[in-house]
CSV table of C-alpha atoms in Angstrom, one decimal:
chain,number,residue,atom,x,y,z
A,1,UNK,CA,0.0,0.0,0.0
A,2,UNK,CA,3.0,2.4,0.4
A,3,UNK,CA,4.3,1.8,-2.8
A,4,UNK,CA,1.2,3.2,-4.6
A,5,UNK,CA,1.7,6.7,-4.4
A,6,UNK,CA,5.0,5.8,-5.9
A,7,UNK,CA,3.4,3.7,-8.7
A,8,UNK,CA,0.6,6.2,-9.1
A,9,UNK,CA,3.5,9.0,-9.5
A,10,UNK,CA,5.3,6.8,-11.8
A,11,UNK,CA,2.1,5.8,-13.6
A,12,UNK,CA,0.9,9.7,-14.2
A,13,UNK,CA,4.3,10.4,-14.8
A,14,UNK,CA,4.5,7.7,-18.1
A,15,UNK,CA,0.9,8.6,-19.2
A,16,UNK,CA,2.0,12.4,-19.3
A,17,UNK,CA,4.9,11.6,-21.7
A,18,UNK,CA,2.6,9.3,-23.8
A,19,UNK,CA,-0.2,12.4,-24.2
A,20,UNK,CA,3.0,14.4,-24.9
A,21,UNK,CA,4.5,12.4,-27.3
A,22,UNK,CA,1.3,12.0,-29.2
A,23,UNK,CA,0.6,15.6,-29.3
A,24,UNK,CA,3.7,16.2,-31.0
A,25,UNK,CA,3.4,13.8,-33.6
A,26,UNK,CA,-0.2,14.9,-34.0
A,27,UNK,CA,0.7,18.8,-33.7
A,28,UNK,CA,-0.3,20.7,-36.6
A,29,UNK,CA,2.6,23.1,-37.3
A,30,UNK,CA,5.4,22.2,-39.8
A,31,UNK,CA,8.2,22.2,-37.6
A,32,UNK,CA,7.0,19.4,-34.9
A,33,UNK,CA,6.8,17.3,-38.0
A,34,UNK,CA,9.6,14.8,-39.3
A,35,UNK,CA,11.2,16.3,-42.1
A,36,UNK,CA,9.9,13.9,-44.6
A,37,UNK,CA,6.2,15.0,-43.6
A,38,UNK,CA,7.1,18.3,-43.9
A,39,UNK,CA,8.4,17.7,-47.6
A,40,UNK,CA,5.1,15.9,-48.5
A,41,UNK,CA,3.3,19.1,-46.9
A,42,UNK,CA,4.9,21.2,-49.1
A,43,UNK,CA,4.7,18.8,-51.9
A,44,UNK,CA,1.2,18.5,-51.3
A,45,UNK,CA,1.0,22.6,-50.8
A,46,UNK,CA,2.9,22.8,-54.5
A,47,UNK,CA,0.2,20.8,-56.1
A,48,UNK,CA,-2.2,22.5,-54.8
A,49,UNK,CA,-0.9,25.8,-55.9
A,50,UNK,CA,-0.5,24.2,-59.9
A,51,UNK,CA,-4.4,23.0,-59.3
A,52,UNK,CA,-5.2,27.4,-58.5
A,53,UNK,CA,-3.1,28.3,-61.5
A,54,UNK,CA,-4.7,26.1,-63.7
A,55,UNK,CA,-7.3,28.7,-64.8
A,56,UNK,CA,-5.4,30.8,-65.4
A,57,UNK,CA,-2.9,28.7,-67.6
A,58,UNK,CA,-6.4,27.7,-69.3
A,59,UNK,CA,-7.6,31.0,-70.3
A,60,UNK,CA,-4.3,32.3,-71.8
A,61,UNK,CA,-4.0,29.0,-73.8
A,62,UNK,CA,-7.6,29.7,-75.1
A,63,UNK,CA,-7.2,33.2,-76.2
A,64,UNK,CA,-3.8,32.8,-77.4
A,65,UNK,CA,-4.1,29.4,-79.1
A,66,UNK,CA,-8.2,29.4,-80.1
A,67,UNK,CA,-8.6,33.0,-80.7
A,68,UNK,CA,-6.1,35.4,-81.1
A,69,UNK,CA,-4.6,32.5,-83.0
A,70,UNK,CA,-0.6,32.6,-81.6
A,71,UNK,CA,1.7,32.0,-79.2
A,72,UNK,CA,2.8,34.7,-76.6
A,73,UNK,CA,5.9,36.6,-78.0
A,74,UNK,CA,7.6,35.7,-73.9
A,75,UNK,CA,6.2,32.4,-73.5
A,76,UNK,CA,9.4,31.4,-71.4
A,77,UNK,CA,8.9,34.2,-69.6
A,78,UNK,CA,4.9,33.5,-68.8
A,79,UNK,CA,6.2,29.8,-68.0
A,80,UNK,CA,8.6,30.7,-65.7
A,81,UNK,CA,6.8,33.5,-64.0
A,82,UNK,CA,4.1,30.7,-63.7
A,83,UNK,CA,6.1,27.9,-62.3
A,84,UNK,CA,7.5,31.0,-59.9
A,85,UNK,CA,4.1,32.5,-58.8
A,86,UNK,CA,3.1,28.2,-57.9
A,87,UNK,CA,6.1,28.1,-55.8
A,88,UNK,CA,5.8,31.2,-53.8
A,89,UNK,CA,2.4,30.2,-52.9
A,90,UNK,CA,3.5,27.0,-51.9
A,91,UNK,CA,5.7,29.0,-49.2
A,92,UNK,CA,3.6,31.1,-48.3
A,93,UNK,CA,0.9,29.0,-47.1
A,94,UNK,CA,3.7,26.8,-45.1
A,95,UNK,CA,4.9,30.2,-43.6
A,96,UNK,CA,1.5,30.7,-42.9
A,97,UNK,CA,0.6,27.5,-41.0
A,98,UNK,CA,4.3,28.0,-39.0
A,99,UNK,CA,3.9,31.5,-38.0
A,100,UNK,CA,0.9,33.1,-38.6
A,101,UNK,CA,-1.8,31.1,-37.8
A,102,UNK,CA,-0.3,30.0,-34.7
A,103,UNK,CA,0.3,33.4,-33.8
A,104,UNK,CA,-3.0,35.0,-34.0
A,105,UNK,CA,-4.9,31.8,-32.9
A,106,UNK,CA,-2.4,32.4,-29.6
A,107,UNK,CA,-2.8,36.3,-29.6
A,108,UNK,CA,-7.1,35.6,-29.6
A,109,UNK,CA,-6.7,32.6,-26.5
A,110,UNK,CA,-4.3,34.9,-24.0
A,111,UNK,CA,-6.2,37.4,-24.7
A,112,UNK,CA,-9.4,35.6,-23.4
A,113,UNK,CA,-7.8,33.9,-20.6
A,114,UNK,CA,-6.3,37.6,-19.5
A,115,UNK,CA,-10.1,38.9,-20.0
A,116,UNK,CA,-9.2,42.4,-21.2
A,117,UNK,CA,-12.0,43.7,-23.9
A,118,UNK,CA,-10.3,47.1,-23.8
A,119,UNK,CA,-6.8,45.8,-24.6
A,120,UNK,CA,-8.0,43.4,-27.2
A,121,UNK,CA,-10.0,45.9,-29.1
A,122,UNK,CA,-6.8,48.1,-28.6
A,123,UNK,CA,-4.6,45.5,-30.7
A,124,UNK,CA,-7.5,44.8,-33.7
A,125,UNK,CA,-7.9,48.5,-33.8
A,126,UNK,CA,-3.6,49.0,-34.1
A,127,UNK,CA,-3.6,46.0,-36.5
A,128,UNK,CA,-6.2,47.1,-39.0
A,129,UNK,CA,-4.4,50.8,-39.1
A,130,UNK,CA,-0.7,50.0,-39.0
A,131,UNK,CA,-1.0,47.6,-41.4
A,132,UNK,CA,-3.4,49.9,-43.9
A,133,UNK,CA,-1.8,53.1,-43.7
A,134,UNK,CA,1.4,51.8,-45.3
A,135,UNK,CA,-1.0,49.5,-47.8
A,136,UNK,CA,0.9,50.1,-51.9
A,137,UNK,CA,-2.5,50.2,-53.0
A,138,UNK,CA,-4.0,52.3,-50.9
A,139,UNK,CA,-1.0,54.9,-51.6
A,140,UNK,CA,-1.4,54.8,-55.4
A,141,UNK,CA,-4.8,55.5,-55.0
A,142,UNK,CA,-4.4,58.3,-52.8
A,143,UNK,CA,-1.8,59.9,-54.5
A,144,UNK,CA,-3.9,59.7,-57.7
A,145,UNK,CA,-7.0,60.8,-56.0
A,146,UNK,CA,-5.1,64.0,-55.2
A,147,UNK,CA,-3.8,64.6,-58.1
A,148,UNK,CA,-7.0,64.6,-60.1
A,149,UNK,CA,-8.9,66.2,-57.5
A,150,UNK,CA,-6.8,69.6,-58.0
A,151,UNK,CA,-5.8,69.4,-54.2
A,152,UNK,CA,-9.2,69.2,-53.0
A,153,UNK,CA,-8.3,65.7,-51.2
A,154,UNK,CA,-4.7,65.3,-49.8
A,155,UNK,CA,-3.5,62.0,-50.0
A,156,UNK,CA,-1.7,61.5,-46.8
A,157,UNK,CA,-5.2,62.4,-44.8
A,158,UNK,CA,-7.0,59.9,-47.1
A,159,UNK,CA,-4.8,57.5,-46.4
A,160,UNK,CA,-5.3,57.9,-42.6
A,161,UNK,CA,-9.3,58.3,-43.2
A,162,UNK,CA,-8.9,54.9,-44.6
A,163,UNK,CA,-6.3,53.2,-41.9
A,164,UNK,CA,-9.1,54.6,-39.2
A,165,UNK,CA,-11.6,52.9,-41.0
A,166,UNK,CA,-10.4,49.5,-41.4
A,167,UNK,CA,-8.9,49.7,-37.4
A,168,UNK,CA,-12.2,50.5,-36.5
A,169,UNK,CA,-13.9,47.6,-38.8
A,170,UNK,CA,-11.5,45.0,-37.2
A,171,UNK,CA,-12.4,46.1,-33.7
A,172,UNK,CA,-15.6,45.9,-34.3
A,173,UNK,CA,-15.6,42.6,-35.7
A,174,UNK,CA,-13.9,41.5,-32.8
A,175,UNK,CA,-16.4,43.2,-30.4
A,176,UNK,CA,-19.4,41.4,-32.6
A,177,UNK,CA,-17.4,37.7,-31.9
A,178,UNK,CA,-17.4,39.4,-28.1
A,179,UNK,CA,-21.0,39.6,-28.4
A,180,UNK,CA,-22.2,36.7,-30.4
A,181,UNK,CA,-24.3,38.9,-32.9
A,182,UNK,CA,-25.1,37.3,-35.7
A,183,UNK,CA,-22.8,38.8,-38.5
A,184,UNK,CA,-25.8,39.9,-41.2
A,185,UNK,CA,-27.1,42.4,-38.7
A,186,UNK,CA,-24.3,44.5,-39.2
A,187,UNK,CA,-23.4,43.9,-42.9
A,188,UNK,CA,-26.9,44.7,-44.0
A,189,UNK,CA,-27.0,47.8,-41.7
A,190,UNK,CA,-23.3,48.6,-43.1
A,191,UNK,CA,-24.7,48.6,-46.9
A,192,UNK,CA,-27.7,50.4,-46.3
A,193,UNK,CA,-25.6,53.3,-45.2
A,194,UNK,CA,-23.4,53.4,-48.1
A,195,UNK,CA,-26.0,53.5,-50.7
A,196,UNK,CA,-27.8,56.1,-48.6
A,197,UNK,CA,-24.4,57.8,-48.4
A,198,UNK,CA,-24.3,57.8,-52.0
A,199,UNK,CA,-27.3,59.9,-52.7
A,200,UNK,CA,-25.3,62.9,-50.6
A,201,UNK,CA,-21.6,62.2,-52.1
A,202,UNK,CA,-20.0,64.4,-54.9
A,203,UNK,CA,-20.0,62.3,-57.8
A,204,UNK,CA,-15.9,63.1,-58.1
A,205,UNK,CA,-16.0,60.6,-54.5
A,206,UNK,CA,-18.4,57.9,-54.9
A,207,UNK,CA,-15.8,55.5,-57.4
A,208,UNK,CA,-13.3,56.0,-55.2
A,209,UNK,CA,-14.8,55.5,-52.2
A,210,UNK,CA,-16.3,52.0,-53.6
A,211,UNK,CA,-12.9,51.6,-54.8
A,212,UNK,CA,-11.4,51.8,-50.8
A,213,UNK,CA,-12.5,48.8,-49.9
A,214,UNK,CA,-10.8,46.5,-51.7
A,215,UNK,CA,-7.3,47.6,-51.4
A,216,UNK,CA,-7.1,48.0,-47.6
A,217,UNK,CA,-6.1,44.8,-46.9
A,218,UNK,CA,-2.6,43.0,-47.2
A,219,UNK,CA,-2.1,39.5,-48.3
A,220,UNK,CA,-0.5,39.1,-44.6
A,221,UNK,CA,-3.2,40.9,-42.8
A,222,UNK,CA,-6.1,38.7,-43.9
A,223,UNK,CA,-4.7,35.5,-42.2
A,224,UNK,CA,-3.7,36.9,-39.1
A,225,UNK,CA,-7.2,38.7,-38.6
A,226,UNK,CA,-8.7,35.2,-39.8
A,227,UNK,CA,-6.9,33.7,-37.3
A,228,UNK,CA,-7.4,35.7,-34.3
A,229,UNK,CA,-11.4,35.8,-35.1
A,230,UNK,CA,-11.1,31.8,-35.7
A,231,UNK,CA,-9.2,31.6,-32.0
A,232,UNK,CA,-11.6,34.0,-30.1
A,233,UNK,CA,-14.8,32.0,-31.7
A,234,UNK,CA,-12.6,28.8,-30.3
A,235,UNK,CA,-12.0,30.3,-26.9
A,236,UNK,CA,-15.6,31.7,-25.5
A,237,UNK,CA,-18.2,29.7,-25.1
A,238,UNK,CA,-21.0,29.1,-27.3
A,239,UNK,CA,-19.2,30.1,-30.2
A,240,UNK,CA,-18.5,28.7,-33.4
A,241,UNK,CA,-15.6,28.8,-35.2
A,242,UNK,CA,-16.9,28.4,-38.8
A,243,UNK,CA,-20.4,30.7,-38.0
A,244,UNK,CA,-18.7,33.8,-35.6
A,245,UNK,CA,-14.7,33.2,-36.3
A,246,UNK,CA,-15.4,34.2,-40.1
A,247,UNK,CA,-16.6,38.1,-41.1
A,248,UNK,CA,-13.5,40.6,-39.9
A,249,UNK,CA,-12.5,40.7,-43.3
A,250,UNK,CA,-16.1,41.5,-44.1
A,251,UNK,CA,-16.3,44.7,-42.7
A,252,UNK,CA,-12.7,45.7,-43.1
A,253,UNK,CA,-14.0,45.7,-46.5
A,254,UNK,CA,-17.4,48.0,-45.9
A,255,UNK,CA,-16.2,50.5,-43.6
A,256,UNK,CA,-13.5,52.3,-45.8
A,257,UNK,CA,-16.8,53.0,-48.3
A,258,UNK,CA,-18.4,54.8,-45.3
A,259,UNK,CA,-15.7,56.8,-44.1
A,260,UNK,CA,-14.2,58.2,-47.3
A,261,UNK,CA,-18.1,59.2,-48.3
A,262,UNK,CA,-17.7,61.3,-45.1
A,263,UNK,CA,-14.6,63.0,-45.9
A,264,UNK,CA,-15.9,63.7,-49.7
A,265,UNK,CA,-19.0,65.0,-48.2
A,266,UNK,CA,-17.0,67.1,-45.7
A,267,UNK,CA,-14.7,68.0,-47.7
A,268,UNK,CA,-16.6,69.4,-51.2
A,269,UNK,CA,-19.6,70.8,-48.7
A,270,UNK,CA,-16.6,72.8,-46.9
A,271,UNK,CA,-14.7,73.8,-49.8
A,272,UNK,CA,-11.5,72.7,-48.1
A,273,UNK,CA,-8.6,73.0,-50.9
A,274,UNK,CA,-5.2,71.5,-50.2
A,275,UNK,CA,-2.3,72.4,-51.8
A,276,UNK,CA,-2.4,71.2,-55.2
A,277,UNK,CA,-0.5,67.8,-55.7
A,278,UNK,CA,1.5,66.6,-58.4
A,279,UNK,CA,0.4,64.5,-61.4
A,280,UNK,CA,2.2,61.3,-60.4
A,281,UNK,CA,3.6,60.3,-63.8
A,282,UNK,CA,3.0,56.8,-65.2
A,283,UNK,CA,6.1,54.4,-65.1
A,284,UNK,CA,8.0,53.9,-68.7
A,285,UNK,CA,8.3,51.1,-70.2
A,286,UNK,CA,11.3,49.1,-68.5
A,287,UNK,CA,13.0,46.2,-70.6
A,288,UNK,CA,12.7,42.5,-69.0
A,289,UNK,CA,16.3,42.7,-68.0
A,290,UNK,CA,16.0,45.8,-66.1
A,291,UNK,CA,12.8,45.0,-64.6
A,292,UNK,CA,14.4,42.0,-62.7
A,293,UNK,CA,17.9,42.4,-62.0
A,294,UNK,CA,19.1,42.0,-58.9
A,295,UNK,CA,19.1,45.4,-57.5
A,296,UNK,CA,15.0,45.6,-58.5
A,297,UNK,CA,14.8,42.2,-56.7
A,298,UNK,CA,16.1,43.7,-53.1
A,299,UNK,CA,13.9,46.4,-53.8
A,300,UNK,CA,10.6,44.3,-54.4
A,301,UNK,CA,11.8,42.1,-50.9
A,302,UNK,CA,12.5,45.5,-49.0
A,303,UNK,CA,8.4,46.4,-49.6
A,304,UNK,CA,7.3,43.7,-48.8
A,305,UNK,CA,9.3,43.4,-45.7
A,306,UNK,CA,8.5,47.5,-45.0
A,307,UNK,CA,4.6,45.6,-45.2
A,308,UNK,CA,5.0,42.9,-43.0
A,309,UNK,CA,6.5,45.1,-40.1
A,310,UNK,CA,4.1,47.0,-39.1
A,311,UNK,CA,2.3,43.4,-37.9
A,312,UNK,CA,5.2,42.6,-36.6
A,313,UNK,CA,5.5,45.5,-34.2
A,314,UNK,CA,2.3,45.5,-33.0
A,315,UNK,CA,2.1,41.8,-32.2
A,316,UNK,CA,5.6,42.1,-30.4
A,317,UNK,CA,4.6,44.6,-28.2
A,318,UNK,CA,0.9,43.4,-27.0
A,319,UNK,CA,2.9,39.9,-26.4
A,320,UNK,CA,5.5,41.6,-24.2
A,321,UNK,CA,4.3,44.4,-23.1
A,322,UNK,CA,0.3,44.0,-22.7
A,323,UNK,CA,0.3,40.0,-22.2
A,324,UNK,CA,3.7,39.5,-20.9
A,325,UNK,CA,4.3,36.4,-22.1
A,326,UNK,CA,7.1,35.1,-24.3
A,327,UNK,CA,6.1,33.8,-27.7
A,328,UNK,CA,5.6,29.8,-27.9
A,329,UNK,CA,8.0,28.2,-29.9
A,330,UNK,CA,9.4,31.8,-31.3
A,331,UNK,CA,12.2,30.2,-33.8
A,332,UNK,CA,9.1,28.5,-35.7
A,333,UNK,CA,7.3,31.7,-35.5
A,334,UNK,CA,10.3,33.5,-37.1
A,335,UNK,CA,10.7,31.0,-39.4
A,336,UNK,CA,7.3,30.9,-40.5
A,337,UNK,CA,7.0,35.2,-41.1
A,338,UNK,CA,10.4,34.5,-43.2
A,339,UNK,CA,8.9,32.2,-45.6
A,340,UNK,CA,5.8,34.5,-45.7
A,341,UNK,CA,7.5,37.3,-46.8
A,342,UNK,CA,10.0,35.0,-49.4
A,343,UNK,CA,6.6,33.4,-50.0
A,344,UNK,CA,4.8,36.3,-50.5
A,345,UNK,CA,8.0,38.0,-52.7
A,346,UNK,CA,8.0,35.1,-54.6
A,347,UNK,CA,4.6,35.4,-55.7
A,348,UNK,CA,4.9,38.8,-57.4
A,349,UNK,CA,7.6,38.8,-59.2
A,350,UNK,CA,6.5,35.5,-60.6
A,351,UNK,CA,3.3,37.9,-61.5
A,352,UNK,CA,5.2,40.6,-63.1
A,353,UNK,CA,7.8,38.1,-64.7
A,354,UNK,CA,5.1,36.3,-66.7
A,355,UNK,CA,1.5,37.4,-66.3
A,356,UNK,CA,1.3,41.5,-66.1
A,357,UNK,CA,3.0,41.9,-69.6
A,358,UNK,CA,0.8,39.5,-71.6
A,359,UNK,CA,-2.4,40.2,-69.9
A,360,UNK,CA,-1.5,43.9,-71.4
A,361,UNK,CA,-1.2,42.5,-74.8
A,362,UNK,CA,-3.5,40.0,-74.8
A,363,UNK,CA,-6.0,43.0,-73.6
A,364,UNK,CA,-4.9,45.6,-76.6
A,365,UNK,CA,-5.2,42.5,-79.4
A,366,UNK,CA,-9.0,41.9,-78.0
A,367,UNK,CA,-9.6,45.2,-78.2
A,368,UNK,CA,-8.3,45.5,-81.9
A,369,UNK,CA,-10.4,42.8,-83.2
A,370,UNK,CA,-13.3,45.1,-82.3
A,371,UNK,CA,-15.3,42.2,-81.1
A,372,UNK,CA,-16.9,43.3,-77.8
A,373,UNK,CA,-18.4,39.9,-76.5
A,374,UNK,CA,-14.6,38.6,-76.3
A,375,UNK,CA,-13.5,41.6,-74.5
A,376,UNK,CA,-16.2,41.0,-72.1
A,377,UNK,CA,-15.6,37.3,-71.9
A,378,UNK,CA,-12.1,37.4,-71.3
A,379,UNK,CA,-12.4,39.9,-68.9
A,380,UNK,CA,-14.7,37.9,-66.6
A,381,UNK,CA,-12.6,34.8,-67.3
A,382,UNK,CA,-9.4,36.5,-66.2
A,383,UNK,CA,-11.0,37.5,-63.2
A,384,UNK,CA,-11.9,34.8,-62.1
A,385,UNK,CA,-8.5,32.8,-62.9
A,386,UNK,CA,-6.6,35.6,-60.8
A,387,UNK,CA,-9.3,35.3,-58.2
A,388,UNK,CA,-8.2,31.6,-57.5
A,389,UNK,CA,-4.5,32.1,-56.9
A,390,UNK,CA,-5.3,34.8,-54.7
A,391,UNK,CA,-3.3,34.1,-51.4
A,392,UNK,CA,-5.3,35.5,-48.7
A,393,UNK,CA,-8.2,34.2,-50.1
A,394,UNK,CA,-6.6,30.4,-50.3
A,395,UNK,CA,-5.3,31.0,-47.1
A,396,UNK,CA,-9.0,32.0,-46.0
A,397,UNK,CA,-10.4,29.1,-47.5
A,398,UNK,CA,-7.9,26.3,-46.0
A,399,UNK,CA,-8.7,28.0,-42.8
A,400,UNK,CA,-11.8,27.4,-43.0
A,401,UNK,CA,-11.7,23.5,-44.2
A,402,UNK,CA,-9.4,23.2,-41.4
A,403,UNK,CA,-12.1,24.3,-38.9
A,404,UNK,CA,-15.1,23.2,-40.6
A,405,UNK,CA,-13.4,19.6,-40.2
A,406,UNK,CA,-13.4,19.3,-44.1
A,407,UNK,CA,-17.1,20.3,-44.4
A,408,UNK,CA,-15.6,23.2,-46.5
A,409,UNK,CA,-14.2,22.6,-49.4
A,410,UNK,CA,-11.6,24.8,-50.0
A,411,UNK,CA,-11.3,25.0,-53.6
A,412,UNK,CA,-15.2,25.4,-54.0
């Protein structure tokens, strides 16, 4: 009878290290894996990303081939680019399922446990602006808002306008998960006040407002606020993942339309005039060789790094600082945000290396044949294709066949 504590000890003691074992070779991120499962992952990941390109590879063989009747004049180049843009994806997603998933599935449960609403709206609101204000897009489209709006709008207050907007969306996506409203509520409500915003908006504003909302968020952004509303719907009770997790995205989306409606409306009703901007000059043409040497490569890394920061620095200081609590497993996690952004680098120069220049001439032949139902058939077509081998959307939709337990077809 003495001896059982002892037994008992050694007993707990054995079944611990079984249910420890068995969680890591059950553990979903990469690196817990044996390296040959992590190969087949990737493997698995590359096919996968040939399966999204496919559309695309089948509507520039159609028009080429069935109706503008030739091959591309780079069709290397398009192969390569191809065979580039397939491969960054591939990274990206595995950088994804290291570092970022994990990350903002951890950020949503310590925030839960700590219980602090103000704090946890604090970090949506600082991860919707930091990571919107220094969007590409978004400055393009300011910068050539200003310039055509002879100095009415200034581009830098836009830009903010918009960062404000998409914090606020985030936080308040958060706060809906917080409350378990159902998601409609607030889209419906969201879209009847832009179209009644419409009615009041100088004409000059209402494109470009419409226009906001779908460059104001990053390829990076999407999964991390994906995965923080997945692990807050996983954390609180009565939640589900796949009906309240989904939907930040949703109104990151809607609110930008609302807010730069009110600074058009303030803005023309007042008569405020900025100092005029300059045109912003279209890029020349650059020769292939030019375009990608090696000092235009660094550049195109150093954006998207510049991109990627800004989440960076807000997720390192609410873990440190706010939560106080080291990062689990923070190699992994750096590891994972370096194949996002090699991923994610990857990806666009494959894009400019073989896609940009023949969509451009495939677009000008259509247009020369004069026949209008082709233009409009390869435009929707073309949309579409891109549409597939969108990353944050296929990070989106693995997310959600991960949680759905397969129910969700991603590629549907």
């Amino acid at each position: 009878m003495q001896d059982m504590p002892c037994r008992n000890s050694r007993s707990m003691a054995h079944d611990l290290a079984d249910a420890y074992h068995l969680s890591r070779l059950h553990c979903r991120h990469l690196l817990q894996k044996p390296r040959m499962d992590q190969f087949r992952l990737f493997l698995r990941m590359l096919r996968g990303s040939f399966r999204d390109l496919l559309p695309i590879i089948a509507v520039i063989a159609f028009f080429q081939f069935l109706i503008l009747k030739q091959l591309p004049a780079n069709i290397l180049d398009v192969a390569i680019g191809l065979s580039i843009v397939a491969v960054g994806l591939a990274i990206f997603l595995q950088g994804l399922e290291i570092g970022i998933f994990p990350v903002g599935e951890g950020l949503a449960n310590d925030f839960a446990n700590k219980g602090s609403v103000f704090w946890l709206l604090v970090f949506a609101f600082l991860i919707g602006f930091s990571t919107t204000i220094a969007e590409p897009a978004l400055i393009a489209i300011a910068k050539k808002a200003a310039s055509i709006s002879d100095g009415r709008l200034d581009a830098f207050v836009l830009r903010l306008v918009v960062a404000v907007s998409v914090g606020s969306a985030i936080a308040l996506g958060v706060f809906r998960i917080l409350l378990g409203t159902p998601i409609h509520y607030f889209i419906i409500a969201g879209y009847v006040l832009v179209v009644g915003l419409t009615w009041f908006t100088p004409q000059e504003i209402v494109g470009l407002a419409y226009d906001s909302g779908g460059v104001t968020t990053s390829t990076v952004t999407v999964p991390l606020v994906a995965a923080l509303g997945i692990g807050l719907a996983s954390t609180i009770r009565g939640r589900d993942p796949v009906i309240d997790g989904f939907g930040l995205i949703a109104f990151a989306s809607l609110t930008p339309m609302i807010f730069v409606q009110l600074y058009g409306i303030a803005v023309y009703s007042l008569e405020v005039t900025a100092s005029p901007a300059s045109a912003v000059a279209a890029p020349g043409a650059v020769d292939m060789a030019a375009r990608f040497d090696l000092g235009r490569l660094v550049a195109g890394l150093v954006d998207v790094i510049k991109d990627v920061t800004p989440i960076v620095l807000v997720i390192l200081f609410f873990q440190y600082v706010i939560i106080r609590k080291a990062i689990p497993h923070l190699q992994r996690v750096a590891l994972g945000l370096l194949l996002v952004i090699l991923g994610l680098h990857a990806f666009i120069v494959g894009l400019e290396l073989g896609l940009f220049g023949l969509g451009a001439s495939m677009a000008l032949q259509l247009t020369q044949t004069g026949n209008a139902a082709l233009i409009y058939l390869f435009g929707f077509l073309i949309g579409f294709s891109t549409t597939m081998a969108e990353p944050a959307l296929i990070a989106v939709a693995v997310k959600a066949r991960e949680v759905s337990n397969e129910k969700i077809n991603d590629l549907l």
